[in-house]
Amino acid sequence: MFHRVHRQLLAALLFVCIHGRNGCVASGEAGVTYSRGDQSVYLAARGAAYDSDHVDPSHFKLLRKRLASPTVGETYDDPNECTIYLAESSIPNAGLGLYTAVPYQRHQPIGHSEIGILMQDPDFHAPPDRHRVDLLSSYVWSATPLTFGEHEVGHGEAVCPGIGMMSNCHFGLINVEHTSNWKKHYWQDGTDALAVEGGKHSTLSDVGRGSYTWHGNVRYEAHNNIQAGEELFLSYGPQWYENSSSDFGGLIPSAEHFKMADIGLINFMNSLVDPSGMKFEDGVLNHRVPYERLLKKAERYDARLRAALPDNVEDVPMAIELGTARFSTKDSIRSPEWLKENGACLDKIVGGASTIPQAGRGAFATRTIKEGGIITTTEVITIDKDVLKLRKEIKRKDGQIRSRHAGYQLILNYCYGHRDSSLAFFPTSQSVNFINHGSKEDANAEIRWSSFQYHKSEWINYTLAEMKRLDKAGLLFDVVATKNISRGDEILLYYGEIWEENWDRHIGSWGSSPKNFTDMKGVNTTVDFNRKGFVFRTEEELMTNPYPDHLMTRCGFELPTETKADYEVNDPKRVPCDILERDPIENTDRFFYRAKVEYTDKATNEVMLYSVKYDSRQNFLAFVDKPYTRDYYRKGAFRQSIGLREGIIPSQWMHRLEG
Ligand SMILES: *[C@@H]1O[C@H](CO)[C@@H](O)[C@H](O)[C@H]1NC(C)=O
Ligand SMILES: *[C@@H]1O[C@H](CO)[C@@H](O)[C@H](O)[C@H]1NC(C)=O
Ligand SMILES: *[C@@H]1O[C@H](CO)[C@@H](O)[C@H](O)[C@H]1NC(C)=O
Ligand SMILES: *[C@@H]1O[C@H](CO)[C@@H](O)[C@H](O)[C@H]1NC(C)=O
Ligand SMILES: *[C@@H]1O[C@H](CO)[C@@H](O)[C@H](O)[C@H]1NC(C)=O
């Protein structure tokens, strides 16, 4: 189960990261309609809805039409039509949302593989006042969407651009979910895999090591059949809702509430005794009083159930027809015309293996884009660079612990900024973060403030302090073609002189005095080891044939329960384990493994050892890197934000930074 991290209750959330393909909605847990960033405004809007007049039925014409003649299953292969749009969310005051212009079938992949960037121990490294303003932290996920990300550091949080950052959450209308890689694809996760499989980049001797994220395979799929025009809604996880402000949570229906409301309305309709045989519309005056009673009853039971019900009895038949969740969000399916007119197309670039050595992945044009044309548009998250600083605790001679600045979070390499400004901007749109640096001559794109109607151009006049207090996103970049671009061209941005100088210096120092990466030269990564059919070594065998130092084995594990006669792992966490025995299974190429599994009860911190038998077919055994051994946690890893051209950052956001 993946979930957005709700910072105030981090400690509680750490323990609920469970791998599994079904999100919380599929397993029937409660959810919430969540308006990102601005709960109070959203709340006010929901409050106002109580007093609203009867909703104009014409609002629902499109919805009814689309739901009556679903387009799901039609093949879609017009390469010139945009498939995915950024546009105003159908949830009031939720800012921008993501819409698909094409239908999908359940479990069909949506969008392309994306990178995921791990934030390492954000609570430890954050400046003391981080909680006051840290827009990025309202976008982070638990580390589970990144295969094995949760083992990389003490506590990791995942930044998942693309669908993971742009989608809103409406628990009654969840239609997209993270694809869980861990059973199917974990051995081919990441840029390392690209290096191994494609053979294009040798990560082992690569000067780029540590400068880009290892996680390049964050994927999404349709949670159910999706109509063309639907806004994409991703479950942020029930914890998000449970621990949102109680006022807010108090009004927002969960998936269960919508279901109850649907049933309640049908029962209500069936209960109406209408001796004259009048049509519902004609008898509506008579139904008003019993409906008021129903609403009161619902309110007493649970305000969120009441919020799932239409305010006016006139709307009951429509709410039954569409379902109360769909009814509650009348623009959740937009017309193709609306999307074309109001949306920004996001599928003109796609990630792939870069043509540049050491660059990992790159972004490629999916169609022809003329000079001056918009390649893509992206909302940017404003970040105070202080939030991205890493610190190290130094014990002084007198025993006092001092904190020292020790580099930056990896995400800095994906942020845009200016040498003289302490602000950084992280783009959220899909594939934007794949765009590599090209020399002034090679670059074929540049960043501009967006011409998209939702770009809040007036924010350019904000003071630096105001910018650092932002609790929502509102600024957008356009990536604009500076040359004619053909389909398949790699998109390159000039990252600026400072970036170039630092990169050259990095390469130089790499050559003359190898940093701490070289000790891993010739050593295989988890990708090599996590191959299908790998034969795990027993403790005894490891005495003479050890694994490389940076690897450890993890086993899928669930606490045994009394009700389970046979021990069976369905939805495991991965915990440290050692292989005690290995027995071939007759007439197969499989093994039974007996493993010593180490389980820590988080509540009591008590460590318990279990002896568990695994069939190698289950893929429950895997290699992960020991914490902090991946390249980007090493000293000497390259850290530098991407430079914005002069004239983009207004002068009042600048001040000289030390160093
Ligand atoms: C949510 O917060 C409340 C109190 O603020 C707490 O009692 C509850 O356990 C939390 N729920 C989760 C799932 O963390
Ligand atoms: C910024 O403020 C100036 C002066 O008040 C005004 O003329 C200008 O239009 C503002 N710019 C934007 C983008 O709102
Ligand atoms: C770009 O393409 C247009 C036509 O598509 C052409 O007129 C123009 O000369 C091209 N520009 C360059 C620099 O090649
Ligand atoms: C490299 O890492 C090892 C530990 O893995 C450490 O002992 C050594 O000092 C490091 N070398 C440099 C040059 O940082
Ligand atoms: C690394 O893995 C490759 C297969 O991917 C294997 O051929 C090679 O022997 C391994 N090298 C080491 C040092 O384990």
XYZ file of C-alpha atoms and ligand atoms in Angstrom:
729
model
C 0.000 0.000 0.000
C 1.437 3.309 -1.010
C 0.468 6.436 0.733
C 1.207 10.069 0.845
C 3.164 10.829 3.945
C 1.331 12.948 6.421
C 4.121 14.666 8.195
C 2.640 15.280 11.608
C 2.186 11.594 12.159
C 5.228 10.302 10.489
C 6.049 7.934 13.280
C 2.711 6.203 12.986
C 2.938 5.989 9.225
C 6.278 4.300 9.121
C 4.695 1.089 10.134
C 1.989 0.814 7.580
C 4.060 0.587 4.430
C 2.967 -2.762 3.127
C 3.773 -4.013 -0.309
C 0.876 -5.249 -2.321
C -0.793 -4.663 -5.566
C -4.123 -3.485 -4.261
C -4.340 -0.006 -2.890
C -6.380 0.791 0.128
C -9.453 1.495 -1.934
C -9.553 -1.915 -3.516
C -9.369 -3.454 -0.075
C -12.395 -1.427 0.918
C -10.784 1.013 3.281
C -12.087 4.474 3.787
C -10.798 7.353 1.748
C -11.202 11.024 1.231
C -11.646 13.682 -1.333
C -8.548 15.692 -0.872
C -7.750 19.074 -2.178
C -4.025 19.393 -2.174
C -2.454 22.291 -0.414
C -5.380 24.368 0.530
C -7.631 22.548 2.916
C -9.331 25.601 4.367
C -10.404 27.004 1.033
C -11.625 23.616 -0.010
C -13.495 23.216 3.218
C -15.157 26.565 2.738
C -16.196 25.522 -0.745
C -17.649 22.273 0.537
C -19.440 24.191 3.251
C -20.925 26.506 0.683
C -22.179 23.530 -1.266
C -24.626 22.865 1.542
C -26.428 26.093 0.750
C -26.241 25.739 -2.974
C -29.301 25.868 -5.125
C -30.530 22.956 -7.087
C -27.804 21.890 -9.514
C -28.562 22.587 -13.148
C -29.140 19.188 -14.770
C -27.372 20.340 -17.922
C -24.149 20.089 -15.937
C -24.568 16.374 -16.071
C -25.424 15.996 -19.718
C -21.895 15.167 -20.724
C -21.357 12.823 -17.817
C -24.537 10.907 -18.622
C -23.669 10.674 -22.268
C -20.199 9.398 -21.611
C -21.280 6.944 -18.973
C -24.074 5.676 -21.215
C -21.757 5.003 -24.134
C -18.418 4.101 -22.687
C -15.429 4.307 -24.944
C -13.414 1.836 -22.918
C -11.788 -0.844 -24.986
C -11.649 1.119 -28.196
C -8.221 1.102 -29.648
C -6.560 4.416 -29.673
C -3.726 5.062 -32.013
C -3.944 8.523 -33.475
C -0.409 9.745 -32.814
C -1.328 13.359 -33.337
C -3.938 13.565 -30.627
C -2.742 14.419 -27.159
C -3.439 11.662 -24.647
C -2.878 13.414 -21.341
C -3.597 16.947 -20.183
C -2.867 19.197 -17.273
C -5.930 21.321 -16.491
C -8.029 22.690 -13.667
C -9.074 19.911 -11.314
C -12.731 19.004 -11.094
C -12.418 19.137 -7.304
C -13.157 22.721 -6.337
C -10.069 24.642 -5.231
C -7.783 21.687 -5.723
C -5.642 23.536 -8.221
C -4.573 21.646 -11.304
C -5.283 18.044 -12.071
C -4.404 15.471 -14.665
C -6.851 14.238 -17.314
C -6.638 11.379 -19.732
C -7.956 12.059 -23.215
C -7.993 8.357 -24.036
C -9.726 5.400 -22.410
C -7.913 2.706 -20.476
C -8.818 -0.758 -19.389
C -8.285 -1.963 -15.858
C -4.584 -2.674 -15.194
C -3.473 -1.096 -18.460
C -0.348 1.008 -17.895
C -0.935 4.767 -17.839
C 1.804 7.185 -18.723
C 5.436 6.208 -18.989
C 7.924 4.982 -16.434
C 8.942 7.823 -14.212
C 11.824 8.496 -11.941
C 11.387 8.460 -8.210
C 13.688 10.477 -6.004
C 14.273 9.458 -2.446
C 14.520 12.114 0.239
C 16.873 10.759 2.856
C 15.868 11.118 6.505
C 14.071 14.417 5.913
C 13.217 14.908 9.557
C 16.802 14.540 10.643
C 18.212 16.818 7.980
C 15.490 19.427 7.853
C 16.045 22.825 9.365
C 14.229 23.183 12.697
C 11.440 25.270 11.198
C 10.765 22.919 8.280
C 7.235 22.251 9.421
C 6.335 25.875 9.058
C 6.790 25.916 5.310
C 7.731 22.972 3.213
C 5.557 22.609 0.179
C 7.469 19.593 -1.090
C 6.573 17.576 1.984
C 2.892 17.639 1.094
C 3.737 15.764 -2.120
C 5.912 12.955 -0.785
C 5.006 9.286 -0.604
C 6.156 6.509 1.582
C 9.260 4.982 -0.001
C 7.487 1.808 -1.151
C 6.691 2.930 -4.721
C 10.442 2.893 -5.268
C 11.489 -0.715 -5.373
C 13.466 -1.334 -2.198
C 13.565 2.417 -1.580
C 12.492 1.821 1.990
C 15.739 -0.057 2.674
C 18.092 2.533 1.253
C 18.226 4.872 4.205
C 16.996 5.044 7.776
C 13.809 6.760 6.733
C 13.112 7.618 3.119
C 10.296 9.515 1.480
C 9.651 9.313 -2.245
C 9.123 12.171 -4.648
C 7.337 10.700 -7.670
C 6.927 13.295 -10.425
C 4.320 12.786 -13.096
C 1.115 11.072 -12.039
C 2.437 10.714 -8.486
C 2.613 14.462 -7.992
C 0.004 15.810 -10.355
C -2.996 13.621 -9.573
C -5.507 14.666 -7.006
C -7.216 12.255 -4.670
C -10.978 11.658 -4.708
C -11.662 8.505 -2.799
C -14.970 7.900 -4.463
C -13.422 8.069 -7.932
C -9.992 6.437 -7.655
C -9.033 5.295 -11.149
C -5.242 5.060 -11.177
C -2.757 3.314 -8.915
C 0.945 2.708 -8.493
C 2.053 -0.467 -10.189
C 3.709 -2.572 -7.601
C 6.997 -3.715 -9.051
C 8.220 -5.817 -6.283
C 6.830 -9.164 -7.332
C 7.085 -8.719 -11.063
C 9.855 -6.377 -12.000
C 12.149 -5.681 -9.123
C 15.140 -7.198 -10.840
C 14.866 -4.668 -13.601
C 14.194 -1.570 -11.580
C 16.121 1.556 -12.086
C 18.704 3.207 -14.190
C 21.234 0.637 -13.093
C 19.109 -1.891 -14.929
C 19.225 0.293 -17.995
C 22.972 0.234 -17.760
C 23.112 -3.497 -17.303
C 20.584 -4.433 -19.933
C 21.330 -1.844 -22.567
C 25.035 -1.985 -21.944
C 25.126 1.673 -22.956
C 26.490 3.011 -19.752
C 28.783 1.251 -17.463
C 27.593 2.470 -14.096
C 30.573 0.839 -12.511
C 33.115 3.327 -13.787
C 30.748 6.136 -14.559
C 31.534 9.654 -13.475
C 27.798 10.316 -13.401
C 27.317 7.836 -10.593
C 25.545 9.362 -7.692
C 24.276 12.321 -9.668
C 20.978 10.810 -10.702
C 18.396 8.646 -9.036
C 18.589 4.906 -9.274
C 14.821 4.641 -9.398
C 13.677 4.902 -12.976
C 10.768 2.544 -13.041
C 7.925 4.132 -11.111
C 4.799 3.184 -12.988
C 1.060 3.579 -12.850
C -1.880 1.638 -14.160
C -5.632 1.897 -14.460
C -7.331 0.897 -11.228
C -10.521 0.244 -13.171
C -11.811 0.962 -16.651
C -11.355 4.647 -17.401
C -13.338 6.826 -19.793
C -11.663 9.252 -22.132
C -11.769 12.645 -20.429
C -11.648 11.438 -16.816
C -9.582 13.257 -14.264
C -7.033 10.857 -12.831
C -7.402 10.273 -9.118
C -4.794 8.451 -7.111
C -5.352 7.235 -3.591
C -3.204 9.121 -1.112
C -3.924 6.389 1.412
C -6.440 6.455 4.233
C -3.911 7.799 6.720
C -3.767 11.022 4.808
C -7.387 11.529 5.480
C -7.506 10.214 8.999
C -4.847 12.578 10.055
C -5.850 15.595 8.056
C -7.300 18.315 10.199
C -10.359 16.968 11.909
C -12.539 19.755 10.533
C -11.503 18.820 7.084
C -11.768 15.102 7.574
C -15.095 15.702 9.253
C -16.732 16.760 6.023
C -15.106 14.654 3.370
C -16.751 11.386 2.438
C -14.709 8.250 2.088
C -15.314 5.545 -0.500
C -17.443 3.746 2.095
C -19.570 6.833 2.671
C -20.259 7.139 -1.043
C -21.250 3.487 -1.159
C -23.563 3.909 1.818
C -25.028 7.039 0.261
C -25.727 5.153 -2.992
C -27.588 2.428 -1.134
C -29.352 4.945 1.075
C -30.730 6.836 -1.920
C -32.006 3.684 -3.602
C -33.740 2.640 -0.409
C -35.169 6.124 -0.090
C -36.627 5.997 -3.599
C -38.080 2.561 -2.996
C -39.654 3.713 0.245
C -41.602 6.525 -1.318
C -45.216 5.508 -1.279
C -46.909 7.275 -4.085
C -50.574 6.278 -4.297
C -51.295 8.444 -7.292
C -48.520 6.839 -9.324
C -47.036 10.244 -9.948
C -43.653 10.586 -11.540
C -40.871 11.440 -9.112
C -40.522 14.962 -10.485
C -44.222 15.689 -10.044
C -44.259 14.427 -6.491
C -41.024 16.073 -5.546
C -42.676 18.555 -3.165
C -44.080 15.687 -1.167
C -40.681 14.018 -1.040
C -38.891 17.036 0.324
C -39.864 16.455 3.937
C -38.897 12.776 4.096
C -35.643 13.622 2.309
C -34.863 16.305 4.906
C -35.426 13.636 7.539
C -33.031 11.312 5.734
C -30.360 14.015 5.606
C -30.755 14.739 9.320
C -30.490 11.071 10.124
C -27.376 10.765 7.989
C -25.873 13.839 9.646
C -26.421 12.338 13.089
C -24.843 9.094 11.979
C -21.801 10.653 10.307
C -21.351 14.115 8.826
C -19.306 12.596 6.028
C -22.183 10.377 4.979
C -24.357 13.467 4.898
C -21.753 15.195 2.737
C -21.933 12.332 0.241
C -25.680 12.874 -0.258
C -27.128 15.468 -2.627
C -28.541 18.528 -0.879
C -31.743 18.630 -2.859
C -34.317 15.932 -3.309
C -34.648 16.916 -6.982
C -31.152 15.594 -7.564
C -31.778 12.177 -6.071
C -32.568 10.351 -9.334
C -29.479 11.836 -10.970
C -27.290 10.940 -8.002
C -28.595 7.381 -8.168
C -27.962 7.179 -11.877
C -24.417 8.490 -11.716
C -23.504 7.298 -8.260
C -23.062 9.821 -5.472
C -19.278 10.023 -5.949
C -19.554 10.978 -9.613
C -22.472 13.276 -8.792
C -20.379 15.067 -6.176
C -17.763 16.073 -8.734
C -19.657 17.030 -11.802
C -16.697 17.861 -14.038
C -14.693 14.753 -13.307
C -15.091 13.726 -16.946
C -14.303 16.522 -19.368
C -15.054 16.659 -23.062
C -12.254 16.346 -25.615
C -13.059 19.886 -26.747
C -12.764 21.243 -23.217
C -9.425 19.521 -22.713
C -8.065 20.835 -26.002
C -9.165 24.322 -25.162
C -8.247 24.447 -21.485
C -5.536 21.861 -21.012
C -1.805 21.761 -21.534
C -0.649 18.691 -23.424
C 1.922 16.661 -21.525
C 2.761 13.771 -23.789
C 5.101 15.374 -26.281
C 8.123 13.987 -24.472
C 8.967 10.576 -23.100
C 11.889 9.203 -21.075
C 14.407 6.787 -22.554
C 18.086 5.898 -22.474
C 20.005 9.117 -23.078
C 22.340 9.450 -26.013
C 24.767 11.200 -23.645
C 27.214 9.023 -21.739
C 26.889 9.289 -17.928
C 23.499 10.911 -18.194
C 21.304 7.927 -17.365
C 17.955 8.641 -18.908
C 16.937 11.416 -21.221
C 13.752 12.971 -22.637
C 12.774 12.440 -26.267
C 10.250 14.188 -28.476
C 7.241 12.037 -29.374
C 6.285 14.360 -32.237
C 7.550 17.181 -34.353
C 7.740 20.462 -32.484
C 8.457 23.684 -34.323
C 10.896 26.267 -33.102
C 9.057 28.408 -30.530
C 6.523 25.651 -29.834
C 5.812 24.392 -26.334
C 7.422 21.036 -25.650
C 5.710 20.616 -22.328
C 4.304 22.556 -19.386
C 4.952 21.862 -15.763
C 3.853 23.125 -12.431
C 6.846 23.780 -10.181
C 7.089 23.283 -6.448
C 8.866 26.160 -4.760
C 11.476 24.894 -2.326
C 13.692 26.747 0.102
C 17.132 25.254 -0.588
C 17.707 25.086 3.170
C 15.175 22.267 3.279
C 17.390 20.236 0.944
C 20.570 20.616 2.975
C 22.034 17.528 4.564
C 23.691 17.839 7.902
C 26.151 15.748 9.711
C 26.543 15.524 13.451
C 30.063 16.005 14.675
C 31.041 15.125 18.198
C 33.470 17.720 19.501
C 36.267 17.104 21.975
C 34.185 18.538 24.804
C 31.512 15.973 24.007
C 29.080 18.430 22.465
C 27.320 17.439 19.286
C 27.490 19.982 16.504
C 25.662 19.936 13.215
C 27.538 20.594 10.020
C 26.261 21.265 6.522
C 27.206 18.217 4.476
C 25.889 18.492 0.959
C 22.387 18.372 -0.445
C 19.589 15.919 -1.040
C 19.761 14.269 -4.454
C 16.626 16.109 -5.546
C 18.679 19.321 -5.817
C 20.044 17.980 -9.127
C 16.491 17.997 -10.508
C 15.615 21.477 -9.243
C 15.921 24.714 -11.180
C 17.421 27.751 -9.555
C 19.783 30.663 -9.716
C 23.154 31.051 -8.062
C 22.036 34.135 -6.174
C 18.697 32.840 -4.976
C 17.910 30.468 -2.138
C 14.806 29.293 -3.968
C 14.687 26.105 -5.999
C 11.881 24.967 -8.301
C 11.061 21.328 -8.798
C 9.001 20.411 -11.896
C 6.171 17.959 -11.328
C 5.124 17.055 -14.880
C 5.885 13.701 -16.398
C 9.214 13.183 -18.172
C 10.406 16.761 -17.552
C 12.973 15.547 -15.068
C 14.586 13.427 -17.766
C 15.693 16.485 -19.733
C 19.481 16.563 -19.821
C 22.050 19.277 -20.166
C 23.323 20.148 -23.609
C 25.966 22.677 -24.556
C 24.822 26.084 -25.792
C 25.132 24.733 -29.331
C 23.362 21.432 -28.709
C 20.510 22.705 -26.550
C 17.191 22.727 -28.373
C 14.936 23.936 -25.580
C 14.688 26.587 -22.890
C 12.643 27.286 -19.791
C 10.188 30.176 -19.654
C 7.462 31.157 -17.241
C 4.398 29.522 -18.667
C 1.870 31.147 -20.940
C -0.707 28.650 -19.632
C -3.749 30.374 -18.145
C -3.207 28.780 -14.722
C 0.287 30.169 -14.236
C 0.013 32.711 -11.418
C 2.110 35.382 -13.057
C 1.317 37.856 -10.290
C 3.408 35.749 -7.894
C 6.475 37.080 -9.683
C 5.902 40.197 -7.612
C 5.956 38.269 -4.310
C 8.788 38.933 -1.898
C 11.289 36.192 -1.099
C 9.628 35.719 2.285
C 6.231 35.315 0.645
C 7.674 32.760 -1.754
C 9.045 30.766 1.136
C 5.682 30.788 2.846
C 3.791 29.344 -0.126
C 1.630 26.415 0.862
C 0.561 25.542 -2.645
C 1.926 25.387 -6.159
C 0.911 28.013 -8.697
C 3.917 28.792 -10.847
C 4.407 26.958 -14.105
C 7.247 26.601 -16.568
C 6.968 26.025 -20.281
C 9.743 24.057 -21.912
C 9.980 25.808 -25.268
C 11.688 24.569 -28.425
C 14.530 26.843 -29.534
C 15.032 24.782 -32.688
C 12.835 22.672 -34.904
C 12.579 19.331 -33.172
C 11.818 16.035 -34.877
C 10.173 13.021 -33.386
C 12.815 11.003 -31.538
C 15.186 13.926 -30.911
C 16.596 14.123 -27.416
C 15.501 17.316 -25.669
C 18.441 19.225 -24.220
C 18.500 22.300 -22.028
C 21.525 24.428 -21.392
C 21.909 24.088 -17.605
C 23.973 27.260 -17.320
C 27.595 28.245 -16.855
C 27.742 27.511 -13.145
C 26.423 24.039 -13.732
C 28.883 23.431 -16.569
C 31.840 24.666 -14.504
C 30.925 22.463 -11.587
C 30.343 19.451 -13.765
C 33.717 19.920 -15.473
C 35.345 20.263 -12.084
C 33.589 17.073 -10.970
C 34.857 15.176 -13.995
C 38.338 16.556 -13.463
C 38.546 15.528 -9.851
C 37.038 12.172 -10.752
C 39.921 11.466 -13.094
C 42.763 12.614 -10.894
C 41.646 11.592 -7.412
C 38.901 9.011 -7.524
C 36.355 9.539 -4.837
C 34.747 6.907 -2.799
C 32.937 5.286 -5.684
C 35.848 3.368 -7.012
C 35.777 0.922 -4.149
C 32.710 -0.481 -5.845
C 34.378 -0.887 -9.196
C 33.762 -4.352 -10.549
C 31.200 -5.083 -7.895
C 27.779 -6.128 -9.073
C 24.685 -4.216 -8.088
C 21.457 -5.586 -6.688
C 20.235 -5.682 -10.274
C 22.763 -8.345 -11.141
C 21.969 -10.351 -8.063
C 18.202 -10.013 -8.186
C 18.005 -12.040 -11.346
C 15.338 -14.633 -11.727
C 16.697 -17.970 -10.704
C 19.500 -16.669 -8.531
C 20.579 -19.331 -6.077
C 20.857 -17.813 -2.619
C 23.798 -18.884 -0.535
C 23.450 -20.338 2.903
C 25.172 -18.796 5.920
C 27.717 -21.558 5.721
C 28.473 -21.004 2.044
C 28.884 -17.288 2.640
C 31.862 -17.993 4.904
C 33.846 -18.979 1.836
C 31.843 -17.244 -0.891
C 30.549 -13.939 0.471
C 28.351 -11.395 -1.284
C 29.771 -7.902 -1.895
C 29.828 -5.794 1.266
C 27.041 -3.467 0.276
C 24.399 -6.149 -0.227
C 22.028 -7.746 2.219
C 19.227 -10.253 1.838
C 15.677 -9.429 2.757
C 12.762 -11.829 3.022
C 9.081 -11.124 2.673
C 7.499 -11.634 6.060
C 4.207 -11.291 7.864
C 3.643 -11.963 11.504
C 2.088 -15.399 11.833
C -1.409 -15.361 13.241
C -3.207 -18.012 15.214
C -5.935 -18.292 12.639
C -3.540 -19.250 9.887
C -2.868 -22.960 10.164
C -0.222 -23.021 7.502
C 2.159 -20.204 7.506
C 1.513 -18.228 4.384
C 2.832 -14.860 3.290
C 0.392 -12.741 1.325
C 1.274 -9.142 1.784
C 4.761 -9.143 3.177
C 7.127 -6.543 4.484
C 10.743 -7.139 3.672
C 12.818 -7.764 6.724
C 16.451 -8.767 7.201
C 17.053 -12.502 6.933
C 19.777 -15.115 6.595
C 19.450 -18.313 4.627
C 20.035 -21.358 6.824
C 19.265 -24.207 4.449
C 18.606 -24.744 0.786
C 16.923 -27.882 -0.534
C 16.283 -28.571 -4.201
C 12.640 -29.341 -4.978
C 12.508 -32.607 -6.836
C 11.957 -32.513 -10.590
C 12.107 -28.719 -10.672
C 14.802 -26.091 -10.822
C 13.390 -24.576 -7.645
C 14.484 -24.641 -4.025
C 13.015 -24.590 -0.599
C 14.870 -22.151 1.560
C 14.791 -22.059 5.314
C 15.553 -18.557 6.504
C 16.150 -16.929 9.852
C 13.978 -13.855 9.718
C 14.474 -10.866 11.962
C 11.300 -9.024 12.828
C 11.297 -5.885 14.918
C 8.126 -5.006 16.752
C 8.054 -1.283 16.182
C 5.911 -0.637 19.216
C 8.255 -2.276 21.690
C 11.451 -2.321 19.605
C 11.684 -5.975 20.474
C 13.501 -8.083 17.887
C 12.031 -11.501 17.241
C 13.541 -14.279 15.189
C 11.430 -16.600 13.093
C 12.371 -19.574 11.037
C 10.474 -19.417 7.755
C 10.347 -21.776 4.800
C 10.194 -20.249 1.315
C 9.648 -21.684 -2.124
C 12.003 -19.903 -4.545
C 9.056 -19.533 -6.934
C 7.498 -16.916 -4.654
C 10.168 -14.258 -5.220
C 10.073 -13.425 -1.531
C 13.841 -13.386 -1.211
C 15.732 -10.451 -2.610
C 18.910 -8.463 -2.358
C 18.794 -4.878 -1.263
C 21.592 -2.412 -0.780
C 22.579 -1.812 2.798
C 21.465 1.623 3.951
C 23.487 4.534 2.556
C 25.610 2.393 0.240
C 24.080 3.554 -3.034
C 26.186 5.954 -5.057
C 24.184 9.030 -4.315
C 24.789 8.779 -0.591
C 28.534 8.854 -1.086
C 30.935 11.639 -0.547
C 31.816 13.357 -3.789
C 28.495 12.722 -5.497
C 27.666 15.616 -7.797
C 25.139 18.133 -6.470
C 24.107 21.188 -8.408
C 20.746 22.645 -9.331
C 19.950 23.461 -12.935
C 20.590 27.096 -13.743
C 17.765 29.286 -14.993
C 18.612 31.940 -17.541
C 19.026 35.523 -16.383
C 15.776 37.408 -16.311
C 13.614 34.536 -15.101
C 14.138 34.927 -11.374
C 13.072 38.445 -10.307
C 15.678 40.452 -8.432
C 13.784 40.461 -5.126
C 14.201 36.650 -4.856
C 17.965 36.976 -5.054
C 20.533 37.486 -2.423
C 24.070 36.288 -2.431
C 24.530 32.911 -0.839
C 27.733 32.200 0.984
C 30.252 30.008 -0.773
C -4.528 9.914 13.297
O -4.430 10.884 14.310
C -5.076 10.542 15.522
C -4.896 11.669 16.530
O -4.492 12.860 15.939
C -4.521 9.242 16.074
O -5.194 8.890 17.244
C -4.652 8.158 15.050
O -4.060 6.975 15.494
C -4.001 8.568 13.748
N -4.264 7.558 12.747
C -3.299 6.985 12.043
C -3.722 5.970 11.051
O -2.133 7.271 12.183
C 4.045 43.548 -10.643
O 3.852 44.795 -10.018
C 3.960 45.902 -10.916
C 3.878 47.178 -10.086
O 2.901 47.098 -9.141
C 2.878 45.801 -11.953
O 2.969 46.877 -12.859
C 3.029 44.492 -12.710
O 1.988 44.349 -13.631
C 3.047 43.327 -11.752
N 3.376 42.132 -12.491
C 2.602 41.088 -12.516
C 3.065 39.948 -13.338
O 1.558 40.985 -11.888
C 11.759 25.224 -38.920
O 10.697 24.640 -39.639
C 9.961 25.588 -40.410
C 8.850 24.891 -41.135
O 8.358 23.808 -40.431
C 10.879 26.286 -41.414
O 10.156 27.272 -42.098
C 12.049 26.883 -40.689
O 12.964 27.419 -41.621
C 12.757 25.876 -39.836
N 13.794 26.514 -39.062
C 15.051 26.108 -39.077
C 16.028 26.910 -38.262
O 15.419 25.152 -39.703
C 35.737 5.624 1.600
O 34.825 4.863 2.372
C 35.422 4.124 3.419
C 34.298 3.347 4.111
O 33.507 2.729 3.163
C 36.125 5.072 4.377
O 36.766 4.320 5.364
C 37.157 5.902 3.625
O 37.726 6.856 4.467
C 36.488 6.616 2.446
N 37.478 7.307 1.641
C 37.358 8.578 1.241
C 38.449 9.125 0.369
O 36.395 9.263 1.542
C 28.345 -9.725 -12.119
O 27.195 -10.206 -12.800
C 27.455 -10.767 -14.058
C 26.126 -11.179 -14.655
O 25.268 -10.099 -14.710
C 28.392 -11.956 -13.904
O 28.682 -12.483 -15.172
C 29.676 -11.516 -13.204
O 30.493 -12.615 -12.954
C 29.344 -10.811 -11.896
N 30.567 -10.275 -11.323
C 30.849 -10.347 -10.024
C 32.126 -9.731 -9.580
O 30.099 -10.860 -9.225
